[in-house]
Every structure is written in structure tokens, then in C-alpha cells.
GROMACS .gro file of C-alpha atoms in nm:
model
  388
    1MET     CA    1   0.002  -0.008   0.034
    2LYS     CA    2   0.164   0.333  -0.135
    3THR     CA    3   0.161   0.606   0.129
    4ALA     CA    4   0.070   0.960   0.052
    5HIS     CA    5   0.393   1.144  -0.025
    6ASN     CA    6   0.400   0.809  -0.235
    7LYS     CA    7   0.176   0.894  -0.427
    8ALA     CA    8   0.246   1.267  -0.468
    9GLN     CA    9   0.611   1.161  -0.574
   10ASP     CA   10   0.447   0.919  -0.855
   11LYS     CA   11   0.194   1.163  -0.926
   12LEU     CA   12   0.528   1.432  -0.964
   13GLY     CA   13   0.700   1.172  -1.089
   14ASN     CA   14   0.488   1.089  -1.422
   15GLN     CA   15   0.423   1.428  -1.532
   16TYR     CA   16   0.805   1.491  -1.528
   17LEU     CA   17   0.824   1.205  -1.836
   18LYS     CA   18   0.463   1.311  -1.953
   19GLY     CA   19   0.683   1.668  -2.051
   20CYS     CA   20   0.606   1.988  -2.072
   21ILE     CA   21   0.581   2.051  -2.391
   22GLN     CA   22   0.170   2.103  -2.401
   23LEU     CA   23   0.190   2.375  -2.141
   24GLN     CA   24  -0.050   2.184  -1.922
   25PHE     CA   25  -0.034   1.967  -1.603
   26ASP     CA   26  -0.280   1.733  -1.417
   27THR     CA   27  -0.488   1.961  -1.176
   28ASP     CA   28  -0.396   1.894  -0.859
   29ILE     CA   29  -0.062   1.949  -1.004
   30GLU     CA   30  -0.145   2.253  -1.206
   31SER     CA   31  -0.326   2.419  -0.921
   32LEU     CA   32   0.037   2.384  -0.738
   33PHE     CA   33   0.198   2.559  -0.968
   34ARG     CA   34  -0.030   2.803  -1.058
   35HIS     CA   35   0.017   2.902  -0.688
   36TYR     CA   36   0.469   2.848  -0.718
   37PHE     CA   37   0.426   3.107  -1.045
   38ASP     CA   38   0.230   3.368  -0.946
   39THR     CA   39   0.444   3.361  -0.621
   40THR     CA   40   0.725   3.363  -0.781
   41ASN     CA   41   0.662   3.665  -1.069
   42ARG     CA   42   0.446   3.878  -0.787
   43LEU     CA   43   0.753   4.158  -0.729
   44VAL     CA   44   0.847   4.142  -1.063
   45LYS     CA   45   0.470   4.180  -1.195
   46LEU     CA   46   0.418   4.472  -0.992
   47ILE     CA   47   0.731   4.649  -1.054
   48THR     CA   48   0.659   4.599  -1.479
   49THR     CA   49   0.308   4.663  -1.433
   50ASN     CA   50   0.346   5.009  -1.328
   51ILE     CA   51   0.677   5.035  -1.545
   52VAL     CA   52   0.468   4.978  -1.859
   53LEU     CA   53   0.199   5.213  -1.745
   54LEU     CA   54   0.406   5.498  -1.718
   55VAL     CA   55   0.588   5.442  -2.044
   56VAL     CA   56   0.210   5.360  -2.231
   57LEU     CA   57   0.106   5.658  -2.066
   58TYR     CA   58   0.382   5.876  -2.177
   59TYR     CA   59   0.345   5.781  -2.543
   60LEU     CA   60  -0.071   5.848  -2.566
   61THR     CA   61  -0.018   6.200  -2.406
   62GLN     CA   62   0.221   6.274  -2.780
   63SER     CA   63   0.042   6.097  -2.970
   64ILE     CA   64  -0.321   6.297  -2.877
   65GLY     CA   65  -0.215   6.681  -2.919
   66LEU     CA   66  -0.371   6.898  -2.631
   67THR     CA   67  -0.564   7.060  -2.893
   68ASP     CA   68  -0.795   6.719  -2.872
   69SER     CA   69  -1.059   6.664  -2.650
   70HIS     CA   70  -0.911   6.732  -2.324
   71LEU     CA   71  -1.195   6.509  -2.186
   72ILE     CA   72  -1.111   6.166  -2.399
   73VAL     CA   73  -0.792   6.211  -2.243
   74ILE     CA   74  -0.886   6.218  -1.933
   75LEU     CA   75  -1.070   5.944  -1.923
   76LEU     CA   76  -0.782   5.718  -2.128
   77THR     CA   77  -0.566   5.834  -1.807
   78THR     CA   78  -0.810   5.778  -1.517
   79LEU     CA   79  -0.954   5.372  -1.681
   80LEU     CA   80  -0.519   5.276  -1.700
   81VAL     CA   81  -0.484   5.381  -1.306
   82LEU     CA   82  -0.801   5.245  -1.242
   83SER     CA   83  -0.694   4.934  -1.462
   84ALA     CA   84  -0.284   4.932  -1.302
   85THR     CA   85  -0.498   4.990  -0.950
   86LEU     CA   86  -0.706   4.642  -1.018
   87SER     CA   87  -0.386   4.498  -1.105
   88SER     CA   88  -0.187   4.582  -0.822
   89ALA     CA   89  -0.451   4.484  -0.620
   90GLY     CA   90  -0.473   4.173  -0.731
   91ILE     CA   91  -0.095   4.167  -0.744
   92LEU     CA   92  -0.028   4.228  -0.395
   93ILE     CA   93  -0.286   3.997  -0.260
   94HIS     CA   94  -0.143   3.718  -0.420
   95ARG     CA   95  -0.365   3.432  -0.224
   96LEU     CA   96  -0.639   3.536  -0.459
   97HIS     CA   97  -0.451   3.345  -0.820
   98PHE     CA   98  -0.832   3.504  -0.952
   99LEU     CA   99  -0.861   3.796  -0.926
  100CYS     CA  100  -0.464   3.830  -0.995
  101ARG     CA  101  -0.522   3.693  -1.365
  102VAL     CA  102  -0.849   3.831  -1.442
  103SER     CA  103  -0.714   4.234  -1.351
  104LEU     CA  104  -0.417   4.144  -1.571
  105ILE     CA  105  -0.587   4.012  -1.892
  106ILE     CA  106  -0.807   4.285  -1.831
  107PHE     CA  107  -0.479   4.573  -1.851
  108SER     CA  108  -0.268   4.390  -2.067
  109LEU     CA  109  -0.610   4.364  -2.319
  110PHE     CA  110  -0.632   4.745  -2.228
  111LEU     CA  111  -0.316   4.841  -2.314
  112LEU     CA  112  -0.269   4.748  -2.605
  113LEU     CA  113  -0.652   4.847  -2.748
  114SER     CA  114  -0.589   5.165  -2.597
  115THR     CA  115  -0.318   5.220  -2.793
  116THR     CA  116  -0.444   5.050  -3.045
  117LEU     CA  117  -0.703   5.300  -3.076
  118PHE     CA  118  -0.507   5.651  -3.065
  119SER     CA  119  -0.237   5.503  -3.311
  120THR     CA  120  -0.437   5.676  -3.574
  121ALA     CA  121  -0.440   5.975  -3.420
  122SER     CA  122  -0.063   6.013  -3.318
  123ALA     CA  123   0.223   6.229  -3.405
  124SER     CA  124   0.500   6.073  -3.356
  125SER     CA  125   0.662   5.832  -3.619
  126ASN     CA  126   0.592   5.486  -3.687
  127LEU     CA  127   0.862   5.349  -3.537
  128SER     CA  128   0.798   5.475  -3.202
  129GLN     CA  129   0.475   5.290  -3.210
  130TYR     CA  130   0.618   4.942  -3.305
  131PHE     CA  131   0.827   4.972  -3.055
  132ILE     CA  132   0.532   5.019  -2.824
  133PHE     CA  133   0.369   4.718  -2.943
  134TYR     CA  134   0.656   4.592  -2.905
  135PHE     CA  135   0.702   4.672  -2.554
  136ILE     CA  136   0.354   4.618  -2.433
  137PHE     CA  137   0.384   4.194  -2.590
  138LEU     CA  138   0.786   4.219  -2.440
  139TYR     CA  139   0.576   4.370  -2.163
  140ILE     CA  140   0.221   4.054  -2.152
  141TYR     CA  141   0.419   3.755  -2.203
  142ILE     CA  142   0.784   3.744  -1.980
  143PHE     CA  143   0.641   3.977  -1.706
  144SER     CA  144   0.308   3.995  -1.644
  145GLY     CA  145   0.264   3.675  -1.512
  146LEU     CA  146   0.024   3.553  -1.711
  147ILE     CA  147   0.036   3.184  -1.850
  148TRP     CA  148   0.153   3.147  -2.198
  149ARG     CA  149  -0.242   3.038  -2.303
  150ASP     CA  150  -0.426   3.379  -2.122
  151CYS     CA  151  -0.089   3.555  -2.393
  152LEU     CA  152  -0.219   3.366  -2.712
  153SER     CA  153  -0.561   3.531  -2.628
  154ILE     CA  154  -0.445   3.876  -2.557
  155SER     CA  155  -0.214   3.893  -2.908
  156ILE     CA  156  -0.528   3.713  -3.097
  157ILE     CA  157  -0.778   3.905  -2.956
  158VAL     CA  158  -0.585   4.223  -3.063
  159LEU     CA  159  -0.481   4.144  -3.406
  160ILE     CA  160  -0.912   4.068  -3.476
  161SER     CA  161  -0.918   4.400  -3.325
  162ILE     CA  162  -0.653   4.591  -3.567
  163PHE     CA  163  -0.861   4.405  -3.868
  164LEU     CA  164  -1.136   4.538  -3.794
  165PHE     CA  165  -1.069   4.915  -3.707
  166ASN     CA  166  -0.795   4.922  -4.004
  167HIS     CA  167  -1.076   5.066  -4.264
  168GLU     CA  168  -0.816   4.992  -4.567
  169GLY     CA  169  -0.888   4.643  -4.640
  170ILE     CA  170  -0.796   4.339  -4.370
  171PHE     CA  171  -0.618   4.221  -4.711
  172VAL     CA  172  -0.448   4.588  -4.809
  173PHE     CA  173  -0.317   4.609  -4.420
  174ILE     CA  174  -0.138   4.229  -4.448
  175LYS     CA  175   0.047   4.364  -4.755
  176SER     CA  176   0.181   4.685  -4.571
  177ASN     CA  177   0.467   4.719  -4.364
  178ASP     CA  178   0.275   4.743  -4.088
  179PHE     CA  179   0.107   4.439  -4.069
  180ILE     CA  180   0.468   4.284  -4.081
  181PHE     CA  181   0.635   4.497  -3.825
  182PHE     CA  182   0.320   4.393  -3.589
  183LEU     CA  183   0.347   4.038  -3.679
  184PHE     CA  184   0.771   4.071  -3.557
  185PRO     CA  185   0.751   4.133  -3.264
  186THR     CA  186   0.387   3.888  -3.166
  187LEU     CA  187   0.573   3.605  -3.249
  188PHE     CA  188   0.924   3.633  -3.128
  189CYS     CA  189   0.704   3.752  -2.796
  190ILE     CA  190   0.503   3.450  -2.785
  191CYS     CA  191   0.798   3.222  -2.864
  192ALA     CA  192   1.007   3.355  -2.550
  193GLY     CA  193   0.653   3.316  -2.412
  194TYR     CA  194   0.611   2.996  -2.430
  195TYR     CA  195   0.994   2.913  -2.412
  196LYS     CA  196   0.977   3.081  -2.126
  197GLU     CA  197   0.679   2.931  -1.902
  198PHE     CA  198   0.831   2.564  -2.048
  199GLN     CA  199   1.079   2.669  -1.854
  200SER     CA  200   0.977   2.759  -1.541
  201ARG     CA  201   0.731   2.435  -1.512
  202GLN     CA  202   1.010   2.259  -1.558
  203PHE     CA  203   1.204   2.423  -1.296
  204PHE     CA  204   0.839   2.383  -1.074
  205LEU     CA  205   0.849   1.980  -1.165
  206ILE     CA  206   1.253   1.920  -1.027
  207GLU     CA  207   1.230   2.116  -0.680
  208GLU     CA  208   0.911   1.980  -0.587
  209LEU     CA  209   1.055   1.603  -0.656
  210LEU     CA  210   1.391   1.801  -0.506
  211SER     CA  211   1.096   1.884  -0.227
  212GLN     CA  212   0.907   1.527  -0.142
  213GLN     CA  213   1.243   1.362  -0.234
  214ALA     CA  214   1.430   1.609   0.129
  215GLU     CA  215   1.072   1.518   0.284
  216THR     CA  216   1.058   1.156   0.283
  217ASP     CA  217   1.219   0.825   0.390
  218PRO     CA  218   1.362   0.652   0.140
  219LEU     CA  219   1.273   0.326   0.172
  220THR     CA  220   0.909   0.340   0.382
  221GLY     CA  221   0.792   0.583   0.160
  222ILE     CA  222   0.641   0.750   0.404
  223THR     CA  223   0.812   1.171   0.638
  224ASN     CA  224   1.160   1.103   0.742
  225ARG     CA  225   1.307   1.318   1.081
  226ARG     CA  226   1.399   1.686   0.897
  227THR     CA  227   1.004   1.610   0.812
  228LEU     CA  228   0.918   1.572   1.204
  229ASN     CA  229   1.075   1.855   1.343
  230HIS     CA  230   0.938   2.138   1.131
  231HIS     CA  231   0.631   2.010   1.193
  232LEU     CA  232   0.642   1.977   1.498
  233VAL     CA  233   0.765   2.260   1.521
  234LYS     CA  234   0.495   2.432   1.340
  235LEU     CA  235   0.232   2.262   1.505
  236TRP     CA  236   0.385   2.366   1.913
  237LYS     CA  237   0.390   2.780   1.749
  238GLN     CA  238  -0.048   2.676   1.636
  239GLY     CA  239  -0.087   2.533   1.977
  240CYS     CA  240   0.006   2.765   2.177
  241ARG     CA  241  -0.180   3.082   1.962
  242GLU     CA  242  -0.509   2.828   1.944
  243LYS     CA  243  -0.484   2.621   2.326
  244LYS     CA  244  -0.456   2.273   2.215
  245ASN     CA  245  -0.309   1.990   2.330
  246LEU     CA  246   0.010   1.784   2.157
  247ALA     CA  247   0.083   1.396   2.182
  248LEU     CA  248   0.415   1.287   1.992
  249ILE     CA  249   0.406   0.858   2.031
  250LEU     CA  250   0.827   0.753   2.005
  251VAL     CA  251   0.783   0.365   1.854
  252ASP     CA  252   1.089   0.146   1.861
  253ILE     CA  253   1.038  -0.233   1.691
  254ASP     CA  254   1.139  -0.542   1.973
  255TYR     CA  255   1.455  -0.645   1.881
  256PHE     CA  256   1.513  -0.597   1.613
  257LYS     CA  257   1.853  -0.612   1.517
  258LEU     CA  258   1.782  -0.979   1.627
  259PHE     CA  259   1.544  -0.969   1.314
  260ASN     CA  260   1.808  -0.915   1.094
  261ASP     CA  261   2.013  -1.114   1.156
  262HIS     CA  262   1.808  -1.413   1.238
  263TYR     CA  263   1.592  -1.316   0.864
  264GLY     CA  264   1.873  -1.073   0.666
  265HIS     CA  265   1.836  -0.718   0.603
  266ILE     CA  266   1.607  -0.712   0.332
  267ALA     CA  267   1.313  -0.932   0.512
  268GLY     CA  268   1.439  -0.639   0.802
  269ASP     CA  269   1.374  -0.404   0.507
  270GLN     CA  270   0.997  -0.582   0.459
  271ALA     CA  271   0.874  -0.554   0.771
  272LEU     CA  272   0.956  -0.141   0.853
  273LYS     CA  273   0.819  -0.092   0.541
  274LYS     CA  274   0.541  -0.283   0.678
  275ILE     CA  275   0.454  -0.139   1.019
  276ALA     CA  276   0.525   0.212   0.854
  277THR     CA  277   0.185   0.156   0.624
  278GLU     CA  278   0.030  -0.010   0.947
  279LEU     CA  279   0.188   0.372   1.143
  280THR     CA  280  -0.085   0.532   0.875
  281HIS     CA  281  -0.353   0.435   0.944
  282HIS     CA  282  -0.338   0.598   1.309
  283ALA     CA  283  -0.234   0.923   1.188
  284ARG     CA  284  -0.507   1.057   0.928
  285ARG     CA  285  -0.587   1.387   1.092
  286PRO     CA  286  -0.526   1.630   0.842
  287LEU     CA  287  -0.254   1.765   1.095
  288ASP     CA  288  -0.150   1.397   1.246
  289LEU     CA  289   0.209   1.306   1.149
  290VAL     CA  290   0.385   0.986   1.077
  291ALA     CA  291   0.770   0.953   1.039
  292ARG     CA  292   1.079   0.718   1.037
  293TYR     CA  293   1.206   0.860   1.347
  294GLY     CA  294   1.637   0.676   1.292
  295GLY     CA  295   1.658   0.291   1.259
  296GLU     CA  296   1.392   0.053   1.354
  297GLU     CA  297   1.216   0.385   1.464
  298PHE     CA  298   0.951   0.589   1.441
  299ALA     CA  299   0.692   0.845   1.536
  300LEU     CA  300   0.357   0.990   1.548
  301LEU     CA  301   0.216   1.305   1.650
  302LEU     CA  302  -0.117   1.409   1.714
  303TYR     CA  303  -0.245   1.703   1.754
  304ASP     CA  304  -0.568   1.828   2.020
  305ILE     CA  305  -0.544   1.504   2.169
  306ASP     CA  306  -0.703   1.406   2.479
  307ALA     CA  307  -0.543   1.157   2.747
  308ASN     CA  308  -0.818   0.863   2.684
  309ALA     CA  309  -0.773   0.862   2.341
  310LEU     CA  310  -0.401   0.899   2.355
  311SER     CA  311  -0.406   0.599   2.543
  312GLU     CA  312  -0.623   0.435   2.390
  313HIS     CA  313  -0.469   0.537   1.988
  314SER     CA  314  -0.113   0.409   2.197
  315ASN     CA  315  -0.263   0.070   2.232
  316LYS     CA  316  -0.415   0.020   1.943
  317ILE     CA  317  -0.049   0.065   1.761
  318VAL     CA  318   0.088  -0.184   1.968
  319THR     CA  319  -0.175  -0.470   1.887
  320SER     CA  320  -0.222  -0.392   1.486
  321VAL     CA  321   0.129  -0.362   1.462
  322ALA     CA  322   0.183  -0.708   1.660
  323ALA     CA  323  -0.201  -0.842   1.458
  324LEU     CA  324   0.032  -0.832   1.176
  325GLU     CA  325   0.219  -1.126   1.263
  326ILE     CA  326   0.570  -1.099   1.159
  327PRO     CA  327   0.748  -1.395   1.239
  328HIS     CA  328   1.010  -1.282   1.471
  329GLU     CA  329   1.161  -1.637   1.648
  330ALA     CA  330   1.469  -1.375   1.780
  331SER     CA  331   1.186  -1.277   1.982
  332LYS     CA  332   1.261  -1.250   2.365
  333ILE     CA  333   0.934  -1.167   2.444
  334SER     CA  334   0.690  -1.301   2.087
  335ASN     CA  335   0.728  -1.560   1.820
  336THR     CA  336   0.596  -1.220   1.636
  337LEU     CA  337   0.755  -0.883   1.529
  338THR     CA  338   0.625  -0.624   1.849
  339ILE     CA  339   0.714  -0.321   1.930
  340SER     CA  340   0.718  -0.063   2.208
  341CYS     CA  341   0.609   0.260   2.227
  342GLY     CA  342   0.638   0.550   2.503
  343SER     CA  343   0.399   0.929   2.461
  344ARG     CA  344   0.416   1.239   2.609
  345LEU     CA  345   0.089   1.473   2.604
  346LEU     CA  346   0.169   1.879   2.684
  347TYR     CA  347  -0.032   2.092   2.634
  348ALA     CA  348   0.103   2.379   2.442
  349ARG     CA  349   0.239   2.659   2.627
  350PRO     CA  350   0.498   2.976   2.502
  351ASN     CA  351   0.676   2.845   2.800
  352LEU     CA  352   0.774   2.559   2.728
  353SER     CA  353   0.939   2.390   2.450
  354VAL     CA  354   0.915   2.046   2.182
  355ARG     CA  355   1.269   1.920   2.346
  356LYS     CA  356   1.028   1.878   2.647
  357LEU     CA  357   0.778   1.645   2.420
  358LEU     CA  358   1.066   1.471   2.211
  359ALA     CA  359   1.282   1.395   2.606
  360ASP     CA  360   0.975   1.311   2.726
  361ALA     CA  361   0.836   1.053   2.489
  362ASP     CA  362   1.224   0.936   2.489
  363GLN     CA  363   1.230   0.863   2.891
  364ALA     CA  364   0.838   0.688   2.787
  365LEU     CA  365   0.921   0.431   2.555
  366TYR     CA  366   1.228   0.366   2.742
  367SER     CA  367   1.072   0.317   3.063
  368ALA     CA  368   0.868   0.046   2.776
  369LYS     CA  369   1.205  -0.131   2.653
  370ALA     CA  370   1.247  -0.091   3.078
  371ASN     CA  371   0.923  -0.319   3.215
  372GLY     CA  372   0.927  -0.655   2.868
  373ARG     CA  373   0.826  -0.482   2.563
  374ASN     CA  374   0.555  -0.556   2.404
  375GLN     CA  375   0.335  -0.236   2.581
  376ALA     CA  376   0.237   0.157   2.523
  377VAL     CA  377   0.381   0.347   2.781
  378ILE     CA  378   0.226   0.726   2.836
  379PHE     CA  379   0.452   0.965   3.070
  380GLY     CA  380   0.344   0.968   3.435
  381LEU     CA  381   0.126   0.659   3.305
  382ASN     CA  382   0.149   0.260   3.228
  383TYR     CA  383  -0.040   0.079   2.968
  384LYS     CA  384   0.051  -0.298   2.918
  385GLU     CA  385  -0.096  -0.514   2.690
  386ASN     CA  386  -0.175  -0.888   2.783
  387GLN     CA  387  -0.089  -1.083   2.553
  388GLN     CA  388  -0.341  -1.391   2.653
   0.00000   0.00000   0.00000
């Protein structure tokens, strides 16, 4: 049976083998990538959005002379500022990814369409018009933080709009130099934007795979001690805020060295996998965690649990592992593989630390082993499984 970490790694590994050519992941991985993409580009989006706003405003104020309607200039400026404000709000509130995405699409479309509409009234040269188009397209595809498909949709909408607004006719416009100068920066930005997102998706998959490997025990597939320590500190702080209990159960396989000597290390590895899988059944709540603590030791972290529930939980762990009936003829206490558990329940408080939780659980585990093994001991209380 695969653990959640194994399944996550398999999904990421399969996605990496599929590649990123289509710029689309499976639903759950795509959601993670969108969050990663928005977060990594948040500062760049904020800076470049305001820069491009200033450049376009300068261009449009130069294009529309003061002899034209002042109302148009004021309206245009107001709309651009509102668009930039909405865009910046979506960027700053980075958890609202949909708002950020929609606002940036609206802002980008308004930039391009406004420059298209007012380019006919421009007093500047065609070269400046080509430059501003190239500048905006470069911002949209490279710096806006929009995914490539959104950028491509914007380009298509703008191209259709140019065809509709052109009074000389579509075919005349296509044969003109204006179309060539418009098409070149568009194609360049499309290719550059595709390559940028392709690389971002590859880096994302590699980082996620490395992160999963760094957090997972390679043999059992459950989390490792490094992840346990990180999660323990995180839950302790949360417990202090919410005034909740936190329990730690340390599990040690009885006479596991004798098991390896008798059956071999391959059988020992298989036994570790079976016990790790069984322990995951006892840490199913969102904040609970099971980890390999080292060698033949495991740890279970349980959040917001009382003493009676912890007692019942600890005994169930002992009996469930014994129920696996893994042969252990070299054991001094049983013909099957057994475990000893040491538990500690603490009310999370700022004046205490996770070190006390670890030290007390370790002391309880020592007591369980000293009292004959195959039992669960809670710090201050003893609970022994009677094998009839």
C-alpha cells in the first residue's frame, strides 16, 4: 500500500516523464504550479506593471495633442490608473490568484487596444508605434506573470481588433509594412513566452520532486525525521495560539537487530515497510503525522488529543502491529514482531518547548522497553498489552 508521499511523488514523476510541451499539468499539479508561478513572479509583476503604465501613458499623451478633446485624455488616464490599481491589488493579494489573473488580462487588453485605437491620431512616427507595441507584448509574455495560453488569447483578440479597426481593408493591411512590423514582435514574444513558461514548469517539477525526496524516507515512503522536526515546531506554535494539546508517540521495534541477524536485512526492510504502512492508519487527521525517526524507530505526532484518546491510540498501535503476525523467532518475548511505544501529552505553552515533549516521550519509551517491551507507556502512566 502506497503512502500519500509515495502517491505524490509518483504523480510528479509521471508528469515529469510526460514533459511540459503542452504547457498543461494534471489538475492538482496545475493548481500547485499556478500558485508557484504567481508567487515567484509577484514582485516582478508589480514593478513592471507600473513601469509599462508610465511608458504607455507618456506615449498616449504625446500621441494625442492638447488640441484634441481633453475629456478623452482624462478618461483614458483614469481608466489606465484604475486598471493598474486593480492589477496591483490582484498582485499584492497573491492568494486571490483568479483576481490577479483576470485583472492582468483586462489591464493588458486595455493597454494594447488603447494604443491601437489612438495610434491613428498619433503625431509620432511609425517607429515609435512599433516600439510601443513591442514593449507591451514583451511585458505581457515575459513580465506580466500570465500563463502562455492567456497571453496567446490576448494576442488573438488584439489582432482581430486591428483588422476590424483598419479602414483600408484586411488584405491591404496584411500586405503592408505595418502588418510585418506588427507580426514580428508578436511572434518573437509568443516564442519567448512559451520558452519561459516551459522552463518554469520544468523547474517547478524538479523543485517539487527534490522537495518530496528531501522530506520522505526512501525505504518506507513516509516522512523523515527532518520533516517531523519541522512539523513539530509548526504545530507547537499553532497549539500555543489555539491553546491545544500536542501528543508525541515514539515507536521502537522490539529486538529488531536480532530480527535482521536471523532473517536478513531484506526481510528487515520489508518488515519496516509493513509497520510504516500500518502506522499511517493511526495518523489520518489533517494535522497528524507519522515519520521514520531513525533505524527501527518511528514517531507519530497527534494534534488536539486528550489523555484518554492517547491511551487508546497507543494501545491500538501496539495491538495492530502485533496483529500483522510478522514471524520473529529470535525475539525474547514473542514469536512475532512486536513494538514498544512511549508517549507524551503536553498542553502547548510558550514557556515550554518541543524539547520537553521529545525528552519525555523518549523517557516513556525507555520505560516501556525496561518493563518488558511489547507495551505502550504514557509519561506518568503505564499501559501494558496482556498477551493471553
